[in-house]
Structures are given as C-alpha cells and as structure tokens.
Short mmCIF file of C-alpha atoms and ligand atoms in Angstrom, two decimals:
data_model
loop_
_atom_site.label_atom_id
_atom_site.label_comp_id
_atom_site.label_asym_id
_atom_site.label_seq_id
_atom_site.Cartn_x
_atom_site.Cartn_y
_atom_site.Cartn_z
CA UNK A 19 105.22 94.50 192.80
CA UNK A 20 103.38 90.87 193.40
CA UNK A 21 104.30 88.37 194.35
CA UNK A 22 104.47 86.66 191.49
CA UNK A 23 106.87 89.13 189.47
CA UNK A 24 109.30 89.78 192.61
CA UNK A 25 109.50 85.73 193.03
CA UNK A 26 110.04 85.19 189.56
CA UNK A 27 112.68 88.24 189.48
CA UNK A 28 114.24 86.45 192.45
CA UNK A 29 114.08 83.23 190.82
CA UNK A 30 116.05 84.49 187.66
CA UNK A 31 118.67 85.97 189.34
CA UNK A 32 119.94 82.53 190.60
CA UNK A 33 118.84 80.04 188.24
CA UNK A 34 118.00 81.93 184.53
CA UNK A 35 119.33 82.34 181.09
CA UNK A 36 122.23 85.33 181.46
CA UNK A 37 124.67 84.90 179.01
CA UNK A 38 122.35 84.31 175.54
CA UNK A 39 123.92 86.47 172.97
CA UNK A 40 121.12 88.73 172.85
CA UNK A 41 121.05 89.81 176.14
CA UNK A 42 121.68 93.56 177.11
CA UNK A 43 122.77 93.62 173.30
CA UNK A 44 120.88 96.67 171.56
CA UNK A 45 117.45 97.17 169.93
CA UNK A 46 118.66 95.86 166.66
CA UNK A 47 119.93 92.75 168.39
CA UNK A 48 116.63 92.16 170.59
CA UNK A 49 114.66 92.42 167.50
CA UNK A 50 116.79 90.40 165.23
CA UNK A 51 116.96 87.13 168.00
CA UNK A 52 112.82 88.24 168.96
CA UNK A 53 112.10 87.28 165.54
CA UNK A 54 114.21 84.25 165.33
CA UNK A 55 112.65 83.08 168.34
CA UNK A 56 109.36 83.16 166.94
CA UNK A 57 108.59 79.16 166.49
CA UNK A 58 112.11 77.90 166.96
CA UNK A 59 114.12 77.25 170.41
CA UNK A 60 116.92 79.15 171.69
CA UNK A 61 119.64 76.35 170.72
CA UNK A 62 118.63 76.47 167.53
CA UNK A 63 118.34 79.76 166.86
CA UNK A 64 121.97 80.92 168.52
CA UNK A 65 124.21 79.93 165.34
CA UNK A 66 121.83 81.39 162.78
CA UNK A 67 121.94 84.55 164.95
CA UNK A 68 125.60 84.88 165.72
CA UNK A 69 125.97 84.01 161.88
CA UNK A 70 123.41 86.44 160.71
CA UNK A 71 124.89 89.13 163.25
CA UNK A 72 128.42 88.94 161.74
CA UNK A 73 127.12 89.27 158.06
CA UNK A 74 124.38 92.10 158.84
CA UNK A 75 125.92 93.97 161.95
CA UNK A 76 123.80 96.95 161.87
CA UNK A 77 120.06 97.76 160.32
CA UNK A 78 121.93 99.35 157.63
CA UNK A 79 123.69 96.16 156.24
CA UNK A 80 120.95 94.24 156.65
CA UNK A 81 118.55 97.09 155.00
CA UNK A 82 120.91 97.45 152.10
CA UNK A 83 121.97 93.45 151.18
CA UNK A 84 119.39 91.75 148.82
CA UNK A 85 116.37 89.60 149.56
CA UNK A 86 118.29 86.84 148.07
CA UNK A 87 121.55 87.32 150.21
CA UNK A 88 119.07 87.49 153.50
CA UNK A 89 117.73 84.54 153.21
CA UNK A 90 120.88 82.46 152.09
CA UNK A 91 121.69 83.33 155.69
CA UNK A 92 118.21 82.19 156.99
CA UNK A 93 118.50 79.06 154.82
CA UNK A 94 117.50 75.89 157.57
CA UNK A 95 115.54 78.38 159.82
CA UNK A 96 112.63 77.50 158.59
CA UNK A 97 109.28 80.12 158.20
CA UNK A 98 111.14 82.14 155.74
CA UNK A 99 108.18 84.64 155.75
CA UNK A 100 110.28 85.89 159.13
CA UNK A 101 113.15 86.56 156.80
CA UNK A 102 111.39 88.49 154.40
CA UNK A 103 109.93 90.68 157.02
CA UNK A 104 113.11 91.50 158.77
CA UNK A 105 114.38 92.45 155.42
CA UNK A 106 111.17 94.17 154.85
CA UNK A 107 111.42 95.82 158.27
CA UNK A 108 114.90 97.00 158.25
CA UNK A 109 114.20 98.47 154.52
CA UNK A 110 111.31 100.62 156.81
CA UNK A 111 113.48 101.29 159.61
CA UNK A 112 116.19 102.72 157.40
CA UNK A 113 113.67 104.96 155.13
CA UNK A 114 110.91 105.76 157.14
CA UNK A 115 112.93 106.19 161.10
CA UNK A 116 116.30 106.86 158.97
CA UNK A 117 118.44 103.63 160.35
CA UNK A 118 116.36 104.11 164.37
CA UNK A 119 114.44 101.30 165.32
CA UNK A 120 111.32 103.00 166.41
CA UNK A 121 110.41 103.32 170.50
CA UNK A 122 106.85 104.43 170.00
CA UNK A 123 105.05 101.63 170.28
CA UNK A 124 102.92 101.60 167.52
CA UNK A 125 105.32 102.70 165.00
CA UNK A 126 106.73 99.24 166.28
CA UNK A 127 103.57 97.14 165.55
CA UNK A 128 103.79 98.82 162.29
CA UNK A 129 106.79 96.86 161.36
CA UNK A 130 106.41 94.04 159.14
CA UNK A 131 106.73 90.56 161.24
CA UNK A 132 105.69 92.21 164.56
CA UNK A 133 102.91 91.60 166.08
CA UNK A 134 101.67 92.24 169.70
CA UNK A 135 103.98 89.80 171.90
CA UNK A 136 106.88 90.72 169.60
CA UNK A 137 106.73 94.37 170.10
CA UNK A 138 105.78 94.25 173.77
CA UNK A 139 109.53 91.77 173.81
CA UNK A 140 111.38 94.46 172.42
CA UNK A 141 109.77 97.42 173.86
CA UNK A 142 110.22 95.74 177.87
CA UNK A 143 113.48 94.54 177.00
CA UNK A 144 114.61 97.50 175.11
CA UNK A 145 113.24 100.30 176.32
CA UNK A 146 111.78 98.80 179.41
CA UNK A 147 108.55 99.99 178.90
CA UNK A 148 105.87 98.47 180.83
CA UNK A 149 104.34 95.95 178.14
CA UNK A 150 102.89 92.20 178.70
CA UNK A 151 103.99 89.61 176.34
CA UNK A 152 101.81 86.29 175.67
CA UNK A 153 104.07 83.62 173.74
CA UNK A 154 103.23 80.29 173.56
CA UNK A 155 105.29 79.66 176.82
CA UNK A 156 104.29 82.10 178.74
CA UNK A 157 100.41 81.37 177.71
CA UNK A 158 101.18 77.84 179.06
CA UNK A 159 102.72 79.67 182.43
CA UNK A 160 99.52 81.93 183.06
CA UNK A 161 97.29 79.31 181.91
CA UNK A 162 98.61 77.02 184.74
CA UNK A 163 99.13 79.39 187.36
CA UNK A 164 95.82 81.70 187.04
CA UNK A 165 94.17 78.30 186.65
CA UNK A 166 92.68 79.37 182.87
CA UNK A 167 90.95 75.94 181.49
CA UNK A 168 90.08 76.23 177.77
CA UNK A 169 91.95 75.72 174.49
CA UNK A 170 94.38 79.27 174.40
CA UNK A 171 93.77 79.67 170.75
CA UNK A 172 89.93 80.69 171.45
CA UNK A 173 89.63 84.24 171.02
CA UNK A 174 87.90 84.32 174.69
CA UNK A 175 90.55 82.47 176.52
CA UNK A 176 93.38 84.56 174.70
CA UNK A 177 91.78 87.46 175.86
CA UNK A 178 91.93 86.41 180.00
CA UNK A 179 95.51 85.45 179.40
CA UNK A 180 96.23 88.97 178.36
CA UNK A 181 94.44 90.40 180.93
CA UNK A 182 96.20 88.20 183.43
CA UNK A 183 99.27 89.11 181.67
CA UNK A 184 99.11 92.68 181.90
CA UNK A 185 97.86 92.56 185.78
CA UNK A 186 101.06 90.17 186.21
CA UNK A 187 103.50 92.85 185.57
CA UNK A 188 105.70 95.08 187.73
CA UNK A 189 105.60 98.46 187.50
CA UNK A 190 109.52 98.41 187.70
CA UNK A 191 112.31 96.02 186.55
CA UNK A 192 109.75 95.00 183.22
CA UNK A 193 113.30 93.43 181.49
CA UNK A 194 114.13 91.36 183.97
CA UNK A 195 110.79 90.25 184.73
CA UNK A 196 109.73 89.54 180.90
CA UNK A 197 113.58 87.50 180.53
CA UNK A 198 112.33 85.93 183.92
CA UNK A 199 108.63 84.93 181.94
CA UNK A 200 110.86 83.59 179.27
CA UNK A 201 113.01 81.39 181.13
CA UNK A 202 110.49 79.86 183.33
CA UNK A 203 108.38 78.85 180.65
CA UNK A 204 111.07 76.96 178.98
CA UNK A 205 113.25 75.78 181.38
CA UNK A 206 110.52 75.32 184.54
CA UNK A 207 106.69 75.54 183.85
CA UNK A 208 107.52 73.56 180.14
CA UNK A 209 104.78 71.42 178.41
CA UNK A 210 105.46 67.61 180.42
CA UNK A 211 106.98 67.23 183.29
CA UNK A 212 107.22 70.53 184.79
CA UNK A 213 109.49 71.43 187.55
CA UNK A 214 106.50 72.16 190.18
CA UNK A 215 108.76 70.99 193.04
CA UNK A 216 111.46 73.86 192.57
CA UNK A 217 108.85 76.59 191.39
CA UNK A 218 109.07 80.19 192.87
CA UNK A 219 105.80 80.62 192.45
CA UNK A 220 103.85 77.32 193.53
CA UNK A 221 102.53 78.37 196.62
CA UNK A 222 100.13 80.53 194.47
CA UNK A 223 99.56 78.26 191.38
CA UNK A 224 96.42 77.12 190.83
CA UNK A 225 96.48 74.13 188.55
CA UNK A 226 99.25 73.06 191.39
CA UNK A 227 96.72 73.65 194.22
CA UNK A 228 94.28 71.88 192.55
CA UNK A 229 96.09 69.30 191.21
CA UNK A 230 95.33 69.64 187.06
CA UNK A 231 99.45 70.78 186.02
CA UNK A 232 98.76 68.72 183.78
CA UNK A 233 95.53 68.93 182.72
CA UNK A 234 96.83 73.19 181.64
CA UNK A 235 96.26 74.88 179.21
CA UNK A 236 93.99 72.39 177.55
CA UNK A 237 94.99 70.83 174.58
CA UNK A 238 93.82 72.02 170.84
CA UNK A 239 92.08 69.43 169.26
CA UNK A 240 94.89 68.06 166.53
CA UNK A 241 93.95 67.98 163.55
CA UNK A 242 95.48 65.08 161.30
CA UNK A 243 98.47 66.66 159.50
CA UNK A 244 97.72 66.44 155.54
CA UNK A 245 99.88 64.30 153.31
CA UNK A 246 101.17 65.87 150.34
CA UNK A 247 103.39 64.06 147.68
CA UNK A 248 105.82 65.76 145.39
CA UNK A 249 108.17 65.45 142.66
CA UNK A 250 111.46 67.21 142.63
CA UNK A 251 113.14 67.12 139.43
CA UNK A 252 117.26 67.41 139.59
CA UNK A 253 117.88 68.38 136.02
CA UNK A 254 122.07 68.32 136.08
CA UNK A 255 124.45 69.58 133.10
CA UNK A 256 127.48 68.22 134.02
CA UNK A 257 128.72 69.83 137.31
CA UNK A 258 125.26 71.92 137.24
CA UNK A 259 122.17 72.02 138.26
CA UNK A 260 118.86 73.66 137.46
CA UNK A 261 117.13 75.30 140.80
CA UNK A 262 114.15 77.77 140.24
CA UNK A 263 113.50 80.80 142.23
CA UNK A 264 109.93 80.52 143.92
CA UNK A 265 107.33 83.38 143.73
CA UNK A 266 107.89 85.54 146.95
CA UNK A 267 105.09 84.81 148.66
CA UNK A 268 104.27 81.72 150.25
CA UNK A 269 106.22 78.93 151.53
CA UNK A 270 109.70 78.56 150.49
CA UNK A 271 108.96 81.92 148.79
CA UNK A 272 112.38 83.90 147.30
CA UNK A 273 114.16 80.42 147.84
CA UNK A 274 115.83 78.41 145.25
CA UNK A 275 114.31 74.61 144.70
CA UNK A 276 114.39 72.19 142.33
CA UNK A 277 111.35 72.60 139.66
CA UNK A 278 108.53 70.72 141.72
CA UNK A 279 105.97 68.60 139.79
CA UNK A 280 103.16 65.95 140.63
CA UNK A 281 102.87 62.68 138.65
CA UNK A 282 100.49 64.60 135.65
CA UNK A 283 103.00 67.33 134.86
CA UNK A 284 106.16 64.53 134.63
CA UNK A 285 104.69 62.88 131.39
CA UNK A 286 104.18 66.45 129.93
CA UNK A 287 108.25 68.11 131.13
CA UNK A 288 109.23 64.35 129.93
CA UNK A 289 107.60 64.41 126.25
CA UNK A 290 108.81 68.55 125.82
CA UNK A 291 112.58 68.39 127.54
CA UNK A 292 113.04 64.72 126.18
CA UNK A 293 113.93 63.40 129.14
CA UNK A 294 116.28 60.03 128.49
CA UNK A 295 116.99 58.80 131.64
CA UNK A 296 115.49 59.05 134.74
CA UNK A 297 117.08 58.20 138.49
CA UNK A 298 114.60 57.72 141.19
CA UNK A 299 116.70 58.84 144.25
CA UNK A 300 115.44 57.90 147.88
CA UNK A 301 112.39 59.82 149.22
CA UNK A 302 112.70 62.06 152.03
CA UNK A 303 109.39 63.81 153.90
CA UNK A 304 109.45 67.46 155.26
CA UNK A 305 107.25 67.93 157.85
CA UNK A 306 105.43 71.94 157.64
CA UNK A 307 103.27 73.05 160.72
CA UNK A 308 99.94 71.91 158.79
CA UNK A 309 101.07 68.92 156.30
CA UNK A 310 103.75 66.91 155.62
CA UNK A 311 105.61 67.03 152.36
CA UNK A 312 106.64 63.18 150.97
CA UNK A 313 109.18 64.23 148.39
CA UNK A 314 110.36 61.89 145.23
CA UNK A 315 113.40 62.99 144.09
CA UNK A 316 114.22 61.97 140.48
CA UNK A 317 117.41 62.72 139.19
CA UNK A 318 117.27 63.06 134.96
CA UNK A 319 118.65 63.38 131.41
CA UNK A 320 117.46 65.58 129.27
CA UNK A 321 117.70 66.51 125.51
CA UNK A 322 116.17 69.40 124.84
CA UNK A 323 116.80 72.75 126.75
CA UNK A 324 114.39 73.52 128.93
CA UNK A 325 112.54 76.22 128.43
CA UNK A 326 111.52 78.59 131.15
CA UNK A 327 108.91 80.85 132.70
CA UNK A 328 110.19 81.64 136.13
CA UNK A 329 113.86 83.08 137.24
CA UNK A 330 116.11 79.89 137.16
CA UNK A 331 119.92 79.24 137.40
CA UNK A 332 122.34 76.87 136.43
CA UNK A 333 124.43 76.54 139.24
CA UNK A 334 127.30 74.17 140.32
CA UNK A 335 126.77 72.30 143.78
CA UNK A 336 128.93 73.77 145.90
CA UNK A 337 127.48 77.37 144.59
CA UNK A 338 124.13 75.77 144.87
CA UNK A 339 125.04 75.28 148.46
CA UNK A 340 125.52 78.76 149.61
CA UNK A 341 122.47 79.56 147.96
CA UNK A 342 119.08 80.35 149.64
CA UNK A 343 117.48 76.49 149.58
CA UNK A 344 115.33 75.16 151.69
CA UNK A 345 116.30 72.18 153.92
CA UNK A 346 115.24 69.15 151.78
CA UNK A 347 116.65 71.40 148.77
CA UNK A 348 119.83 71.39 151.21
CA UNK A 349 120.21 67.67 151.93
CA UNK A 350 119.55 66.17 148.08
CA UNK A 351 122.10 68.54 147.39
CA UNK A 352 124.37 67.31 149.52
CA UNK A 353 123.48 63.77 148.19
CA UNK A 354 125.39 64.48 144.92
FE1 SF4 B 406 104.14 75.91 186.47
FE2 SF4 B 406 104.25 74.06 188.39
FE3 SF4 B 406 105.12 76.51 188.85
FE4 SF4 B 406 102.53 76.06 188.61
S1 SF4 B 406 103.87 75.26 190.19
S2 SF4 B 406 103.68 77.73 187.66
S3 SF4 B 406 102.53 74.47 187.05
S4 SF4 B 406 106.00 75.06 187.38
#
C-alpha cells in the first residue's frame, strides 16, 4: 500500500468522519446520501437524508411513491434533476435487478444520476471494490499533492487526476481509504486555509514542498454569473392559491411554482384574467450555479378564471407547503 493511502488510513482512524448516518449503512443507503452529496455539504444534506430515509426506507418505497411525493421530500435540496434520477433509478433497480442494487459495475453507471465518481463511491464503499473516485474535493487533494497545475475542468488535466487517482489506491481496505479521501478533502486539504501543518501526508506533497498550496488546483476563469429578472404571479382565492406544475425537465422541473412571467406577458394575463388589483411584494434573488434569478413577486386580484394550459392546483397554504416547491416558492409562501 503507499504511503499515501496507509497515512491517510492512519489519519482517519483518529481524526475522521465515523458516525455520518450513512456509514456502514447498506447499498441503498450509500447510494441514496452519494447522490445527495453531489453539490451540497454533509450538514446540509443529513436532515434531508434521515427525512428521506424514514419516508422511503427501502428501494421499493421509494420505487413505488410518485415523482411528485419524491420530490416534496427533496423540496430545499436544490438540483432536483438528482431527485428525478433517484426516482428514475430506483424505478430501474426494482424492474430491471428486481429491488438489487446492481454490483457489476457497469450495470451501475447505467443508472440514471451516476456517473463515474458516483459509482466508483458506492462500489469501494459498498462492495469494496477497488475503484478511484475524483470529486471536486478530492480533485483539489491530488491536484495539490501530485503537484497538477492547470484548471481541473480541462479534459487533459482531468485525465492525470484520474490516473493519479487510480495509482493512489490500495489494493486492500478501498472503504476506508475512499471515506479517508473524503474527509481530508473537506475537513483538511479544503479550498483556503488548509490544514498543511497537521497533514498525514505533507512530507510528500508537492504544492507543500514547493510552496504553491495555494496556488492548487488553479482556478477556472469565472465567468460573470447572468442576471435574470422574473415575475411570479400569486393569484389567491381566498385561503388558495394557484401554483403550476413545471414541465419535467429542466430546472425546477416536476415542482410546483407560481405561474412565472416577464414584464411583456403581465399586460397580456392582466387584460385576459382582469386583473384588479395588484400587490408588489418585496423582491427576493435565487442564486442557480450559472445565473442569478431577481424575482418580483406580485400578489393579485383577478376577475376572470384563469384559464389553463399546464397541470395547476388550487391549493391552500399550509397544503401548498408540503408540496414539492422550490425554495423561493417556499419562502413567499411562508410570507402569507
Ligand atoms: Fe493538502 Fe497541505 Fe496536505 Fe498538501 S500538505 S495534501 S496541501 S493539506
């Protein structure tokens, strides 16, 4: 085993993560909190999980409960194309392994939301089959330690870092060693201020040896996050209120929002619904990974009933609530 993997092993032992829910839980469990994990931290993601384990215990609840009922239990997450996949996944797991999460490895990667860290995550950890995995983390631990300059989202550079990863690993003890990955790269080697003086592994790092810790892995270049405005009409009926149900696909997609419109399409919904009186409510801005969403919340009147194209519900608050909604959806709800 090298150095490396032994020292990290070591390393783990005393100072790691041992008691996240996940942990020598089964396959269903590993997958479930892999998947949650994509994008989002650990401290985040431990109520949604212990919430969504309670409510879908096994891939058979989770296979047979709705889209709908899914992601009302991913609501706040966030990158609700992860719910749809699980659901999508579990649906496969159930049909086409009947209820077995699949070992072969490719019949993993075949799984809807998986893709090559993922699997290798649940394979080591699993199965403890000898796979590398190359998160965002652990690209920032490899690209420090195998001294790897250039921006880890070129093709080239990814390609090293998997390479490095795979030499990295142990031929035994792969769980421990990929939980051991995990932990350093969030609680040791993270983004600023790593902690190089306590490192297992600093006697063979070579942005430490060379002094450019933080110099690795070289920034992208950021690109300017796009401004987008928006919006959101709060039709209510007395105690109700009108959310739509957004085309499956894309962002937000299978959640319930209010109907969304730019300036244009107001006159026209105004003119056909007869809207009377109109509320502007604060603004609030969601921020996305490429573009920021400036929402204008207008709470109205109407005279007319509005006529529909897409799946929409009257609902109260409180039943609105429960609902799948996204977060802004969430907080102007909670405004009323
Ligand atoms: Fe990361 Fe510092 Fe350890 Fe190198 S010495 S692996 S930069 S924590």
């Amino acid at each position: 085993m090298s150095i490396f993997a032994s020292s990290l092993i070591a390393w783990q032992r005393e100072h790691g993560r041992h008691d996240l829910p996940w942990q020598g839980a089964d396959v269903y469990c590993v997958w479930l909190s892999e998947i949650m994990l994509q994008q989002t931290q650990v401290a985040t993601v431990i109520p949604y999980y212990l919430r969504f384990v309670a409510v879908f215990p096994t891939v058979f609840a989770l296979a047979s409960a709705s889209e709908e009922e899914v992601l009302s239990h991913w609501s706040g997450l966030g990158y609700y194309a992860r719910g749809r996949n699980l659901h999508k996944a579990a649906k496969m797991i159930v049909d086409v392994h009947g209820g077995e999460f699949p070992k072969d490895h490719e019949a993993i990667l075949e799984l809807p939301g998986i893709g090559r860290s993922t699997a290798a995550a649940i394979s080591a950890q699993a199965f403890h089959e000898k796979r590398a995995i190359l998160d965002g983390n652990v690209k920032r631990v490899l690209a420090r330690y195998c001294g790897i300059g250039g921006q880890t989202s070129i093709k080239r550079i990814e390609e090293e870092l998997w390479r490095q990863a795979e030499a990295l690993l142990p031929d035994e003890g792969v769980a421990a060693y990929t939980q051991a990955l995990m932990d350093m790269g969030a609680m040791l080697c993270t983004r600023s201020r790593p902690g190089c003086a306590s490192c297992p592994v600093q006697s063979g790092c070579v942005a430490f040896n060379t002094g450019c810790v933080d110099r690795l892995p070289e920034p992208g270049l950021r690109k300017r996050a796009a401004e987008r405005r928006a919006i959101f009409l709060m039709m209510m009926k007395g105690r109700e209120i009108l959310l739509e149900k957004r085309e499956s696909s894309g962002i937000w997609g299978g959640l319930w929002c209010f109907p969304q419109l730019d300036e244009g399409e107001l006159a026209e919904y105004s003119r056909e619904w007869q809207i009377s009186e109109k509320t502007a409510l604060p603004s609030l801005t969601h921020v996305f990974t490429h573009f920021r969403l400036h929402i204008d919340p207008l709470l109205v009147k109407f005279a007319n009933k509005p006529s529909h194209q897409i799946e929409h519900a009257w609902m109260e608050v409180e039943e609105a609530l429960q609902a799948a909604i996204p977060t802004p959806v969430r907080k102007l709800l909670s405004r009323l």
